[in-house]
Structure formats: structure tokens, C-alpha cells
């Protein structure tokens, strides 16, 4: 297949692009940076497309290439529906295939917080077969892009809702926890502040396991159209267990809570109780990486190494 990945140097996009390359596919990847194109994408056998995906010139450049591909994956970070909808509509605008031709597969990357129902009993649990919830205000825009993708007649539309991703440079775990712990480890007090709740349970997934789900779903696109897949480990982890593991590996003595500010931080401390099964049932996908708590020694070392690599 020919595969086009928007956001191919990102936390999700790069591992996904590498997975498709290993799978024997022709992979194009968008990046805004010529340096990233030369130092990250090209050396890994990913064909760089250097462009701003949202500019008028950029939309035409990547749209022309993507229209010739069999799979398009939106792995761009988005904070609202409009940018993601614009990306999808730009692809449809450039898509011009003869009648009767195979339809391309379009995968939109969403998030699990749209399924969160909070902490509690069986009524709070969810999976791919459950509808979205209104529990987290910060992500109520997600269905505005998910629904058009899933219902489109022009593509095999699929949505992958990722849990909180870990591995490599840490992603959200870095900004909420690792960065604060690293700073605190260099102080006399060695106590870091972070947003947490004692009842919060985190659904998480390693970036490489999510990349494997992208690959499996994309290769089966025509028979999976209209489906939503949840990329998550089989078991959730208590946020305080994650914090305790960070204390152990960072050299800190402890942590203290600070109140969440705004809808995004409220979503961070909202529990997502989930046991996904559709990826396994339809593609044989199962996460292989150690959980964040169990593998914290590895993931903390990786975070530190990646942080050094980003220093000019």
C-alpha cells in the first residue's frame, strides 16, 4: 500500500510511520521542518513531504500526494474540531478516482477521554461498543470530526481513540509528571507538585503498541470501515501508583497535589475505566509493552535520554 501520515514526526506519527515501513509499505510523511525531513524521516525510509498542512500552499501539496495513496492517517495534534475537519475536507477535495475504483482508508486519531465516565462501579466502565459521554467538557468537540469520518461514503472511515500514551519522551506524562519530578530532584526539598486525585485511574498505551494498531487496522481498512477502535492496555493504572513509581526512579522524596485548572486538567484526573476488545477480535491486536508502572525504570531513562537529545 501507499500510506500518507500527517504529523509523521510526532509522538504518534513517527512510530506509526516506522511500523508501516517495517510492514513493507510505501510511506509518505508530512513535516513542517526540512531538518526533520533530512534527519528523521528520510533516514528511516519515510518519504518526506515538507509543508504546513494548514496553509493554502501546504493543503494543495499534501492533498495531491495523499489523493494517490491507499491509506491516510491524521496523526496531527488538534485542540478543536475545525482543524481536523479542514484536514479531512482537504483530502476529500483532492480525491478524484474513477467510479468503481477502490476507496482509500482514512483514519482519524481521537482520544479516550470522550468515553470517560468517572470512577465507580460497572456503570462507569466502557469499551468500543459504548457511546461517547459528556463527562469531560474539554473533548466534546471530538464527535464533530469523528462522525463525518465514520459516515463518509467516499472513504473507508475509521477512528482510533488513543489512551494516554507513554514511552520515548513521555508525552503527557512528561508535561504533567516527569518534568516536575526532574526539576524537584535538583532541589533540597525533592517534592514535586502535580495535578492528581486519589481515585483517578489512567488508561494508557505505549506509542509502539498504538503504532501496531494503526498498521493492523489500515491493512484491513475496507472491512473495518465505520468502526471505532480503542488503543489501550487491558488494565487501567491508579495515578498514585504511577506517581509512586516516578518518586522511586527520580530520586524525589514525594509529591503533593495541586488543584486542576481548566477543562483539560479536569480531564487528566478523570478516570477512564475500559477493557478494549475490538482490536483483538477484528485484527488480533494485543499490546505487548510493559505497563507504565512496571516498566518505569525503562520509561524514565528513555524520557531523560530524549530530553538531552532535544537540548540545542
PDB file of C-alpha atoms in Angstrom:
ATOM      1  CA  UNK A   1       0.000   0.000   0.000  1.00  0.00           C
ATOM      2  CA  UNK A   2       0.855   3.660  -0.288  1.00  0.00           C
ATOM      3  CA  UNK A   3       0.373   5.347   3.078  1.00  0.00           C
ATOM      4  CA  UNK A   4       0.317   9.060   3.913  1.00  0.00           C
ATOM      5  CA  UNK A   5       0.767  10.117   7.535  1.00  0.00           C
ATOM      6  CA  UNK A   6       0.015  13.658   8.593  1.00  0.00           C
ATOM      7  CA  UNK A   7       2.231  14.583  11.523  1.00  0.00           C
ATOM      8  CA  UNK A   8       4.842  11.927  10.766  1.00  0.00           C
ATOM      9  CA  UNK A   9       7.471  13.320  13.155  1.00  0.00           C
ATOM     10  CA  UNK A  10       5.077  13.497  16.098  1.00  0.00           C
ATOM     11  CA  UNK A  11       4.788  11.313  19.177  1.00  0.00           C
ATOM     12  CA  UNK A  12       2.212   9.080  17.465  1.00  0.00           C
ATOM     13  CA  UNK A  13       3.009   9.729  13.824  1.00  0.00           C
ATOM     14  CA  UNK A  14       6.667   8.669  13.798  1.00  0.00           C
ATOM     15  CA  UNK A  15       6.222   5.233  15.429  1.00  0.00           C
ATOM     16  CA  UNK A  16       3.236   4.642  13.130  1.00  0.00           C
ATOM     17  CA  UNK A  17       5.262   5.585  10.041  1.00  0.00           C
ATOM     18  CA  UNK A  18       8.085   3.285  11.129  1.00  0.00           C
ATOM     19  CA  UNK A  19       5.611   0.426  11.655  1.00  0.00           C
ATOM     20  CA  UNK A  20       4.276   0.812   8.101  1.00  0.00           C
ATOM     21  CA  UNK A  21       7.818   0.896   6.703  1.00  0.00           C
ATOM     22  CA  UNK A  22       8.615  -2.359   8.530  1.00  0.00           C
ATOM     23  CA  UNK A  23       5.369  -3.756   7.129  1.00  0.00           C
ATOM     24  CA  UNK A  24       6.681  -3.274   3.603  1.00  0.00           C
ATOM     25  CA  UNK A  25       4.523  -0.307   2.617  1.00  0.00           C
ATOM     26  CA  UNK A  26       5.455   2.902   0.770  1.00  0.00           C
ATOM     27  CA  UNK A  27       5.184   5.634   3.387  1.00  0.00           C
ATOM     28  CA  UNK A  28       4.906   9.403   2.931  1.00  0.00           C
ATOM     29  CA  UNK A  29       5.110  11.621   5.990  1.00  0.00           C
ATOM     30  CA  UNK A  30       4.368  15.304   6.464  1.00  0.00           C
ATOM     31  CA  UNK A  31       6.586  17.606   8.498  1.00  0.00           C
ATOM     32  CA  UNK A  32       6.954  21.358   8.759  1.00  0.00           C
ATOM     33  CA  UNK A  33      10.720  21.098   9.200  1.00  0.00           C
ATOM     34  CA  UNK A  34      13.288  20.499   6.482  1.00  0.00           C
ATOM     35  CA  UNK A  35      15.708  19.425   9.212  1.00  0.00           C
ATOM     36  CA  UNK A  36      13.276  16.771  10.455  1.00  0.00           C
ATOM     37  CA  UNK A  37      12.753  15.624   6.890  1.00  0.00           C
ATOM     38  CA  UNK A  38      16.503  15.126   6.418  1.00  0.00           C
ATOM     39  CA  UNK A  39      17.412  13.806   9.875  1.00  0.00           C
ATOM     40  CA  UNK A  40      14.308  11.875  10.959  1.00  0.00           C
ATOM     41  CA  UNK A  41      12.086  10.827   8.066  1.00  0.00           C
ATOM     42  CA  UNK A  42      14.392  10.139   5.117  1.00  0.00           C
ATOM     43  CA  UNK A  43      16.916   8.058   7.127  1.00  0.00           C
ATOM     44  CA  UNK A  44      14.021   5.834   8.257  1.00  0.00           C
ATOM     45  CA  UNK A  45      12.800   5.239   4.679  1.00  0.00           C
ATOM     46  CA  UNK A  46       9.839   7.599   5.079  1.00  0.00           C
ATOM     47  CA  UNK A  47       9.350   9.895   2.090  1.00  0.00           C
ATOM     48  CA  UNK A  48       9.259  13.453   3.484  1.00  0.00           C
ATOM     49  CA  UNK A  49       6.601  15.969   2.467  1.00  0.00           C
ATOM     50  CA  UNK A  50       7.748  19.286   3.902  1.00  0.00           C
ATOM     51  CA  UNK A  51       4.727  21.525   4.291  1.00  0.00           C
ATOM     52  CA  UNK A  52       2.465  23.376   6.672  1.00  0.00           C
ATOM     53  CA  UNK A  53      -0.615  21.126   6.450  1.00  0.00           C
ATOM     54  CA  UNK A  54      -2.999  24.018   7.160  1.00  0.00           C
ATOM     55  CA  UNK A  55      -1.693  26.705   4.784  1.00  0.00           C
ATOM     56  CA  UNK A  56      -3.207  27.150   1.319  1.00  0.00           C
ATOM     57  CA  UNK A  57       0.007  26.069  -0.386  1.00  0.00           C
ATOM     58  CA  UNK A  58       0.502  23.226   2.066  1.00  0.00           C
ATOM     59  CA  UNK A  59      -3.023  21.881   1.635  1.00  0.00           C
ATOM     60  CA  UNK A  60      -2.508  21.578  -2.101  1.00  0.00           C
ATOM     61  CA  UNK A  61       0.914  19.978  -1.761  1.00  0.00           C
ATOM     62  CA  UNK A  62      -0.018  17.225   0.645  1.00  0.00           C
ATOM     63  CA  UNK A  63      -3.525  16.856  -0.763  1.00  0.00           C
ATOM     64  CA  UNK A  64      -2.215  15.985  -4.245  1.00  0.00           C
ATOM     65  CA  UNK A  65       0.071  13.301  -2.812  1.00  0.00           C
ATOM     66  CA  UNK A  66      -2.435  11.897  -0.321  1.00  0.00           C
ATOM     67  CA  UNK A  67      -5.065  11.548  -3.036  1.00  0.00           C
ATOM     68  CA  UNK A  68      -2.846   8.930  -4.703  1.00  0.00           C
ATOM     69  CA  UNK A  69      -2.464   6.906  -1.506  1.00  0.00           C
ATOM     70  CA  UNK A  70      -4.428   3.930  -0.233  1.00  0.00           C
ATOM     71  CA  UNK A  71      -4.360   4.987   3.423  1.00  0.00           C
ATOM     72  CA  UNK A  72      -4.297   8.447   5.013  1.00  0.00           C
ATOM     73  CA  UNK A  73      -3.771   8.836   8.749  1.00  0.00           C
ATOM     74  CA  UNK A  74      -4.385  12.095  10.592  1.00  0.00           C
ATOM     75  CA  UNK A  75      -1.936  11.971  13.499  1.00  0.00           C
ATOM     76  CA  UNK A  76      -1.749  15.745  13.915  1.00  0.00           C
ATOM     77  CA  UNK A  77      -2.314  17.228  17.337  1.00  0.00           C
ATOM     78  CA  UNK A  78      -5.619  19.080  17.468  1.00  0.00           C
ATOM     79  CA  UNK A  79      -7.310  21.209  20.136  1.00  0.00           C
ATOM     80  CA  UNK A  80     -10.611  21.581  18.387  1.00  0.00           C
ATOM     81  CA  UNK A  81     -12.809  20.209  15.629  1.00  0.00           C
ATOM     82  CA  UNK A  82     -12.197  22.792  12.906  1.00  0.00           C
ATOM     83  CA  UNK A  83      -8.517  21.993  12.156  1.00  0.00           C
ATOM     84  CA  UNK A  84      -9.265  18.257  11.940  1.00  0.00           C
ATOM     85  CA  UNK A  85     -12.378  18.835   9.808  1.00  0.00           C
ATOM     86  CA  UNK A  86     -10.394  21.098   7.468  1.00  0.00           C
ATOM     87  CA  UNK A  87      -7.757  18.369   7.054  1.00  0.00           C
ATOM     88  CA  UNK A  88     -10.413  15.764   6.238  1.00  0.00           C
ATOM     89  CA  UNK A  89     -12.246  18.017   3.794  1.00  0.00           C
ATOM     90  CA  UNK A  90      -8.994  18.922   2.058  1.00  0.00           C
ATOM     91  CA  UNK A  91      -8.308  15.249   1.430  1.00  0.00           C
ATOM     92  CA  UNK A  92     -11.833  14.727   0.063  1.00  0.00           C
ATOM     93  CA  UNK A  93     -11.412  17.793  -2.160  1.00  0.00           C
ATOM     94  CA  UNK A  94      -8.306  16.329  -3.801  1.00  0.00           C
ATOM     95  CA  UNK A  95      -9.707  12.805  -4.008  1.00  0.00           C
ATOM     96  CA  UNK A  96     -10.709  12.099  -7.610  1.00  0.00           C
ATOM     97  CA  UNK A  97     -10.963   8.437  -8.515  1.00  0.00           C
ATOM     98  CA  UNK A  98     -12.910   6.804 -11.353  1.00  0.00           C
ATOM     99  CA  UNK A  99     -16.236   5.266 -10.439  1.00  0.00           C
ATOM    100  CA  UNK A 100     -15.849   1.717  -9.227  1.00  0.00           C
ATOM    101  CA  UNK A 101     -12.298   2.280  -8.001  1.00  0.00           C
ATOM    102  CA  UNK A 102     -11.292   1.054  -4.551  1.00  0.00           C
ATOM    103  CA  UNK A 103     -11.910   3.619  -1.832  1.00  0.00           C
ATOM    104  CA  UNK A 104      -8.998   4.812   0.279  1.00  0.00           C
ATOM    105  CA  UNK A 105      -8.949   4.295   4.038  1.00  0.00           C
ATOM    106  CA  UNK A 106      -8.951   7.404   6.229  1.00  0.00           C
ATOM    107  CA  UNK A 107      -8.006   7.034   9.901  1.00  0.00           C
ATOM    108  CA  UNK A 108      -8.652   9.851  12.336  1.00  0.00           C
ATOM    109  CA  UNK A 109      -6.759   9.842  15.630  1.00  0.00           C
ATOM    110  CA  UNK A 110      -9.058  10.686  18.525  1.00  0.00           C
ATOM    111  CA  UNK A 111      -8.793  10.197  22.293  1.00  0.00           C
ATOM    112  CA  UNK A 112     -10.346   8.096  25.042  1.00  0.00           C
ATOM    113  CA  UNK A 113     -11.391  10.995  27.261  1.00  0.00           C
ATOM    114  CA  UNK A 114     -14.550  11.270  25.150  1.00  0.00           C
ATOM    115  CA  UNK A 115     -15.551   7.910  26.672  1.00  0.00           C
ATOM    116  CA  UNK A 116     -14.669   8.714  30.289  1.00  0.00           C
ATOM    117  CA  UNK A 117     -17.464   8.320  32.788  1.00  0.00           C
ATOM    118  CA  UNK A 118     -15.532   8.777  36.012  1.00  0.00           C
ATOM    119  CA  UNK A 119     -14.627   6.410  38.815  1.00  0.00           C
ATOM    120  CA  UNK A 120     -17.084   3.891  40.192  1.00  0.00           C
ATOM    121  CA  UNK A 121     -18.738   0.553  39.535  1.00  0.00           C
ATOM    122  CA  UNK A 122     -19.748  -1.304  36.405  1.00  0.00           C
ATOM    123  CA  UNK A 123     -21.828   1.614  35.206  1.00  0.00           C
ATOM    124  CA  UNK A 124     -18.655   3.615  34.710  1.00  0.00           C
ATOM    125  CA  UNK A 125     -16.921   1.019  32.518  1.00  0.00           C
ATOM    126  CA  UNK A 126     -16.825   1.441  28.769  1.00  0.00           C
ATOM    127  CA  UNK A 127     -15.473  -0.115  25.571  1.00  0.00           C
ATOM    128  CA  UNK A 128     -15.659   0.352  21.792  1.00  0.00           C
ATOM    129  CA  UNK A 129     -19.331  -0.577  21.722  1.00  0.00           C
ATOM    130  CA  UNK A 130     -20.386   2.151  24.156  1.00  0.00           C
ATOM    131  CA  UNK A 131     -21.440   5.661  23.027  1.00  0.00           C
ATOM    132  CA  UNK A 132     -19.410   8.738  23.869  1.00  0.00           C
ATOM    133  CA  UNK A 133     -20.054  10.607  27.087  1.00  0.00           C
ATOM    134  CA  UNK A 134     -20.449  14.232  28.150  1.00  0.00           C
ATOM    135  CA  UNK A 135     -18.283  13.725  31.253  1.00  0.00           C
ATOM    136  CA  UNK A 136     -15.250  15.706  30.016  1.00  0.00           C
ATOM    137  CA  UNK A 137     -16.017  19.181  28.730  1.00  0.00           C
ATOM    138  CA  UNK A 138     -12.582  19.559  27.125  1.00  0.00           C
ATOM    139  CA  UNK A 139     -13.208  16.939  24.424  1.00  0.00           C
ATOM    140  CA  UNK A 140     -16.848  17.461  23.490  1.00  0.00           C
ATOM    141  CA  UNK A 141     -15.680  18.586  20.042  1.00  0.00           C
ATOM    142  CA  UNK A 142     -14.344  15.126  19.157  1.00  0.00           C
ATOM    143  CA  UNK A 143     -17.582  13.696  17.654  1.00  0.00           C
ATOM    144  CA  UNK A 144     -17.825  16.708  15.328  1.00  0.00           C
ATOM    145  CA  UNK A 145     -14.955  15.218  13.310  1.00  0.00           C
ATOM    146  CA  UNK A 146     -15.391  11.552  14.198  1.00  0.00           C
ATOM    147  CA  UNK A 147     -18.936  11.317  12.824  1.00  0.00           C
ATOM    148  CA  UNK A 148     -18.176  12.774   9.342  1.00  0.00           C
ATOM    149  CA  UNK A 149     -15.196  10.411   9.006  1.00  0.00           C
ATOM    150  CA  UNK A 150     -17.183   7.358  10.085  1.00  0.00           C
ATOM    151  CA  UNK A 151     -20.203   8.172   7.908  1.00  0.00           C
ATOM    152  CA  UNK A 152     -18.387   9.282   4.729  1.00  0.00           C
ATOM    153  CA  UNK A 153     -19.317   7.450   1.540  1.00  0.00           C
ATOM    154  CA  UNK A 154     -16.069   8.479  -0.180  1.00  0.00           C
ATOM    155  CA  UNK A 155     -13.625   6.704   2.134  1.00  0.00           C
ATOM    156  CA  UNK A 156     -13.354   3.755   4.461  1.00  0.00           C
ATOM    157  CA  UNK A 157     -13.507   5.929   7.561  1.00  0.00           C
ATOM    158  CA  UNK A 158     -12.090   4.608  10.835  1.00  0.00           C
ATOM    159  CA  UNK A 159     -11.431   6.246  14.211  1.00  0.00           C
ATOM    160  CA  UNK A 160      -8.738   5.178  16.668  1.00  0.00           C
ATOM    161  CA  UNK A 161      -9.191   6.621  20.141  1.00  0.00           C
ATOM    162  CA  UNK A 162      -5.888   6.538  21.949  1.00  0.00           C
ATOM    163  CA  UNK A 163      -5.471   6.284  25.703  1.00  0.00           C
ATOM    164  CA  UNK A 164      -2.803   8.419  27.421  1.00  0.00           C
ATOM    165  CA  UNK A 165       0.364   7.463  25.551  1.00  0.00           C
ATOM    166  CA  UNK A 166       3.694   6.671  27.185  1.00  0.00           C
ATOM    167  CA  UNK A 167       7.218   5.702  26.121  1.00  0.00           C
ATOM    168  CA  UNK A 168      10.058   7.597  24.443  1.00  0.00           C
ATOM    169  CA  UNK A 169       9.908  11.250  25.513  1.00  0.00           C
ATOM    170  CA  UNK A 170       6.925  10.767  27.806  1.00  0.00           C
ATOM    171  CA  UNK A 171       4.197  12.770  26.040  1.00  0.00           C
ATOM    172  CA  UNK A 172       1.508  13.938  28.509  1.00  0.00           C
ATOM    173  CA  UNK A 173       3.167  12.039  31.346  1.00  0.00           C
ATOM    174  CA  UNK A 174       6.226  14.226  30.768  1.00  0.00           C
ATOM    175  CA  UNK A 175       4.352  17.512  30.960  1.00  0.00           C
ATOM    176  CA  UNK A 176       2.191  16.543  33.951  1.00  0.00           C
ATOM    177  CA  UNK A 177       4.644  14.433  35.965  1.00  0.00           C
ATOM    178  CA  UNK A 178       8.152  13.729  34.625  1.00  0.00           C
ATOM    179  CA  UNK A 179       9.191  17.356  34.036  1.00  0.00           C
ATOM    180  CA  UNK A 180       8.034  18.354  37.518  1.00  0.00           C
ATOM    181  CA  UNK A 181       9.809  15.400  39.134  1.00  0.00           C
ATOM    182  CA  UNK A 182      13.043  16.150  37.287  1.00  0.00           C
ATOM    183  CA  UNK A 183      13.017  19.765  38.459  1.00  0.00           C
ATOM    184  CA  UNK A 184      12.217  18.751  42.025  1.00  0.00           C
ATOM    185  CA  UNK A 185      15.017  16.151  42.070  1.00  0.00           C
ATOM    186  CA  UNK A 186      17.515  19.002  41.776  1.00  0.00           C
ATOM    187  CA  UNK A 187      16.143  20.867  44.812  1.00  0.00           C
ATOM    188  CA  UNK A 188      16.738  20.343  48.525  1.00  0.00           C
ATOM    189  CA  UNK A 189      13.083  19.538  49.212  1.00  0.00           C
ATOM    190  CA  UNK A 190      12.797  16.943  46.405  1.00  0.00           C
ATOM    191  CA  UNK A 191       8.995  17.190  46.455  1.00  0.00           C
ATOM    192  CA  UNK A 192       7.165  17.853  43.204  1.00  0.00           C
ATOM    193  CA  UNK A 193       3.700  19.262  42.603  1.00  0.00           C
ATOM    194  CA  UNK A 194       1.330  17.670  40.152  1.00  0.00           C
ATOM    195  CA  UNK A 195      -2.371  17.508  39.345  1.00  0.00           C
ATOM    196  CA  UNK A 196      -3.836  14.262  40.683  1.00  0.00           C
ATOM    197  CA  UNK A 197      -6.731  12.675  42.521  1.00  0.00           C
ATOM    198  CA  UNK A 198      -6.514   9.623  44.791  1.00  0.00           C
ATOM    199  CA  UNK A 199      -9.313   7.909  42.886  1.00  0.00           C
ATOM    200  CA  UNK A 200      -8.009   8.584  39.340  1.00  0.00           C
ATOM    201  CA  UNK A 201      -7.350   5.541  37.187  1.00  0.00           C
ATOM    202  CA  UNK A 202      -5.441   6.108  33.948  1.00  0.00           C
ATOM    203  CA  UNK A 203      -5.998   4.162  30.722  1.00  0.00           C
ATOM    204  CA  UNK A 204      -2.649   4.146  28.932  1.00  0.00           C
ATOM    205  CA  UNK A 205      -0.894   2.696  25.872  1.00  0.00           C
ATOM    206  CA  UNK A 206       2.711   2.565  24.697  1.00  0.00           C
ATOM    207  CA  UNK A 207       3.326   4.503  21.487  1.00  0.00           C
ATOM    208  CA  UNK A 208       4.715   1.392  19.738  1.00  0.00           C
ATOM    209  CA  UNK A 209       1.617  -0.646  20.598  1.00  0.00           C
ATOM    210  CA  UNK A 210      -0.600   2.091  19.211  1.00  0.00           C
ATOM    211  CA  UNK A 211       1.519   2.116  16.044  1.00  0.00           C
ATOM    212  CA  UNK A 212       0.858  -1.606  15.672  1.00  0.00           C
ATOM    213  CA  UNK A 213      -2.891  -0.971  15.882  1.00  0.00           C
ATOM    214  CA  UNK A 214      -2.655   1.693  13.153  1.00  0.00           C
ATOM    215  CA  UNK A 215      -0.910  -0.848  10.918  1.00  0.00           C
ATOM    216  CA  UNK A 216      -3.330  -3.698  11.542  1.00  0.00           C
ATOM    217  CA  UNK A 217      -6.417  -1.535  11.103  1.00  0.00           C
ATOM    218  CA  UNK A 218      -5.118   0.167   7.960  1.00  0.00           C
ATOM    219  CA  UNK A 219      -4.280  -3.141   6.278  1.00  0.00           C
ATOM    220  CA  UNK A 220      -7.876  -4.245   6.860  1.00  0.00           C
ATOM    221  CA  UNK A 221      -9.471  -0.878   6.091  1.00  0.00           C
ATOM    222  CA  UNK A 222     -12.128  -1.988   3.568  1.00  0.00           C
ATOM    223  CA  UNK A 223     -13.653  -4.488   6.022  1.00  0.00           C
ATOM    224  CA  UNK A 224     -13.371  -2.240   9.087  1.00  0.00           C
ATOM    225  CA  UNK A 225     -14.987   0.942   7.782  1.00  0.00           C
ATOM    226  CA  UNK A 226     -17.202   2.731  10.256  1.00  0.00           C
ATOM    227  CA  UNK A 227     -15.515   1.159  13.277  1.00  0.00           C
ATOM    228  CA  UNK A 228     -14.050   2.846  16.340  1.00  0.00           C
ATOM    229  CA  UNK A 229     -11.034   1.200  17.971  1.00  0.00           C
ATOM    230  CA  UNK A 230      -9.723   1.978  21.423  1.00  0.00           C
ATOM    231  CA  UNK A 231      -5.955   1.842  21.797  1.00  0.00           C
ATOM    232  CA  UNK A 232      -5.465   0.993  25.442  1.00  0.00           C
ATOM    233  CA  UNK A 233      -3.824  -1.565  27.663  1.00  0.00           C
ATOM    234  CA  UNK A 234      -6.164  -4.186  29.082  1.00  0.00           C
ATOM    235  CA  UNK A 235      -5.871  -2.830  32.632  1.00  0.00           C
ATOM    236  CA  UNK A 236      -6.012   0.723  33.934  1.00  0.00           C
ATOM    237  CA  UNK A 237      -3.436   2.030  36.440  1.00  0.00           C
ATOM    238  CA  UNK A 238      -4.011   4.108  39.548  1.00  0.00           C
ATOM    239  CA  UNK A 239      -2.479   7.546  39.064  1.00  0.00           C
ATOM    240  CA  UNK A 240      -0.951   7.496  42.540  1.00  0.00           C
ATOM    241  CA  UNK A 241       0.819   4.211  41.687  1.00  0.00           C
ATOM    242  CA  UNK A 242       2.369   5.963  38.679  1.00  0.00           C
ATOM    243  CA  UNK A 243       3.453   8.862  40.889  1.00  0.00           C
ATOM    244  CA  UNK A 244       4.957   6.484  43.457  1.00  0.00           C
ATOM    245  CA  UNK A 245       6.962   4.778  40.700  1.00  0.00           C
ATOM    246  CA  UNK A 246       8.252   8.170  39.486  1.00  0.00           C
ATOM    247  CA  UNK A 247       9.356   9.026  43.026  1.00  0.00           C
ATOM    248  CA  UNK A 248      11.310   5.777  43.163  1.00  0.00           C
ATOM    249  CA  UNK A 249      13.221   6.273  39.884  1.00  0.00           C
ATOM    250  CA  UNK A 250      13.712  10.051  40.023  1.00  0.00           C
ATOM    251  CA  UNK A 251      15.292  10.358  43.448  1.00  0.00           C
ATOM    252  CA  UNK A 252      12.465  12.522  44.739  1.00  0.00           C
ATOM    253  CA  UNK A 253      11.057  12.057  48.220  1.00  0.00           C
ATOM    254  CA  UNK A 254       7.410  12.553  47.395  1.00  0.00           C
ATOM    255  CA  UNK A 255       4.766  14.689  45.716  1.00  0.00           C
ATOM    256  CA  UNK A 256       1.901  16.971  46.605  1.00  0.00           C
ATOM    257  CA  UNK A 257      -1.314  17.790  44.840  1.00  0.00           C
ATOM    258  CA  UNK A 258      -2.269  20.979  43.091  1.00  0.00           C
ATOM    259  CA  UNK A 259      -5.820  21.677  42.024  1.00  0.00           C
ATOM    260  CA  UNK A 260      -6.703  21.208  38.352  1.00  0.00           C
ATOM    261  CA  UNK A 261      -7.126  24.404  36.379  1.00  0.00           C
ATOM    262  CA  UNK A 262      -9.347  24.317  33.335  1.00  0.00           C
ATOM    263  CA  UNK A 263     -11.149  21.598  31.426  1.00  0.00           C
ATOM    264  CA  UNK A 264      -8.018  19.828  30.156  1.00  0.00           C
ATOM    265  CA  UNK A 265      -6.607  19.282  33.631  1.00  0.00           C
ATOM    266  CA  UNK A 266     -10.037  18.150  34.814  1.00  0.00           C
ATOM    267  CA  UNK A 267      -9.942  15.573  32.014  1.00  0.00           C
ATOM    268  CA  UNK A 268      -6.465  14.482  33.110  1.00  0.00           C
ATOM    269  CA  UNK A 269      -7.731  13.477  36.558  1.00  0.00           C
ATOM    270  CA  UNK A 270     -10.927  11.910  35.232  1.00  0.00           C
ATOM    271  CA  UNK A 271     -10.903   8.118  35.397  1.00  0.00           C
ATOM    272  CA  UNK A 272     -11.311   6.148  32.186  1.00  0.00           C
ATOM    273  CA  UNK A 273     -12.340   2.615  33.106  1.00  0.00           C
ATOM    274  CA  UNK A 274     -12.013   0.475  29.996  1.00  0.00           C
ATOM    275  CA  UNK A 275     -11.260  -3.008  28.756  1.00  0.00           C
ATOM    276  CA  UNK A 276     -10.928  -2.793  24.965  1.00  0.00           C
ATOM    277  CA  UNK A 277     -11.584  -5.888  22.859  1.00  0.00           C
ATOM    278  CA  UNK A 278     -12.429  -4.897  19.273  1.00  0.00           C
ATOM    279  CA  UNK A 279      -8.815  -4.538  18.150  1.00  0.00           C
ATOM    280  CA  UNK A 280      -8.096  -8.083  19.285  1.00  0.00           C
ATOM    281  CA  UNK A 281     -11.347  -9.513  17.940  1.00  0.00           C
ATOM    282  CA  UNK A 282     -11.031  -7.998  14.453  1.00  0.00           C
ATOM    283  CA  UNK A 283      -7.269  -7.696  13.888  1.00  0.00           C
ATOM    284  CA  UNK A 284      -5.538  -9.861  16.503  1.00  0.00           C
ATOM    285  CA  UNK A 285      -4.019  -6.748  18.119  1.00  0.00           C
ATOM    286  CA  UNK A 286      -2.758  -7.032  21.671  1.00  0.00           C
ATOM    287  CA  UNK A 287      -0.452  -4.576  23.484  1.00  0.00           C
ATOM    288  CA  UNK A 288       2.955  -6.103  24.217  1.00  0.00           C
ATOM    289  CA  UNK A 289       4.832  -3.441  26.171  1.00  0.00           C
ATOM    290  CA  UNK A 290       5.119  -3.418  29.952  1.00  0.00           C
ATOM    291  CA  UNK A 291       2.712  -1.134  31.755  1.00  0.00           C
ATOM    292  CA  UNK A 292       3.926   2.304  32.780  1.00  0.00           C
ATOM    293  CA  UNK A 293       4.304   1.364  36.453  1.00  0.00           C
ATOM    294  CA  UNK A 294       6.003  -1.980  35.807  1.00  0.00           C
ATOM    295  CA  UNK A 295       8.420  -0.543  33.262  1.00  0.00           C
ATOM    296  CA  UNK A 296       9.046   2.821  34.894  1.00  0.00           C
ATOM    297  CA  UNK A 297      12.835   2.300  35.092  1.00  0.00           C
ATOM    298  CA  UNK A 298      12.934   1.930  31.289  1.00  0.00           C
ATOM    299  CA  UNK A 299      10.494   4.742  30.537  1.00  0.00           C
ATOM    300  CA  UNK A 300      12.148   7.235  32.895  1.00  0.00           C
ATOM    301  CA  UNK A 301      15.564   6.531  31.326  1.00  0.00           C
ATOM    302  CA  UNK A 302      14.088   6.963  27.851  1.00  0.00           C
ATOM    303  CA  UNK A 303      12.488  10.250  28.890  1.00  0.00           C
ATOM    304  CA  UNK A 304      15.834  11.553  30.194  1.00  0.00           C
ATOM    305  CA  UNK A 305      17.688  10.469  27.053  1.00  0.00           C
ATOM    306  CA  UNK A 306      15.146  12.088  24.745  1.00  0.00           C
ATOM    307  CA  UNK A 307      15.219  15.279  26.806  1.00  0.00           C
ATOM    308  CA  UNK A 308      19.005  15.523  26.338  1.00  0.00           C
ATOM    309  CA  UNK A 309      18.644  14.980  22.604  1.00  0.00           C
ATOM    310  CA  UNK A 310      16.276  17.960  22.393  1.00  0.00           C
ATOM    311  CA  UNK A 311      18.767  20.322  24.065  1.00  0.00           C
ATOM    312  CA  UNK A 312      20.370  22.611  21.395  1.00  0.00           C
TER     313      UNK A 312
END
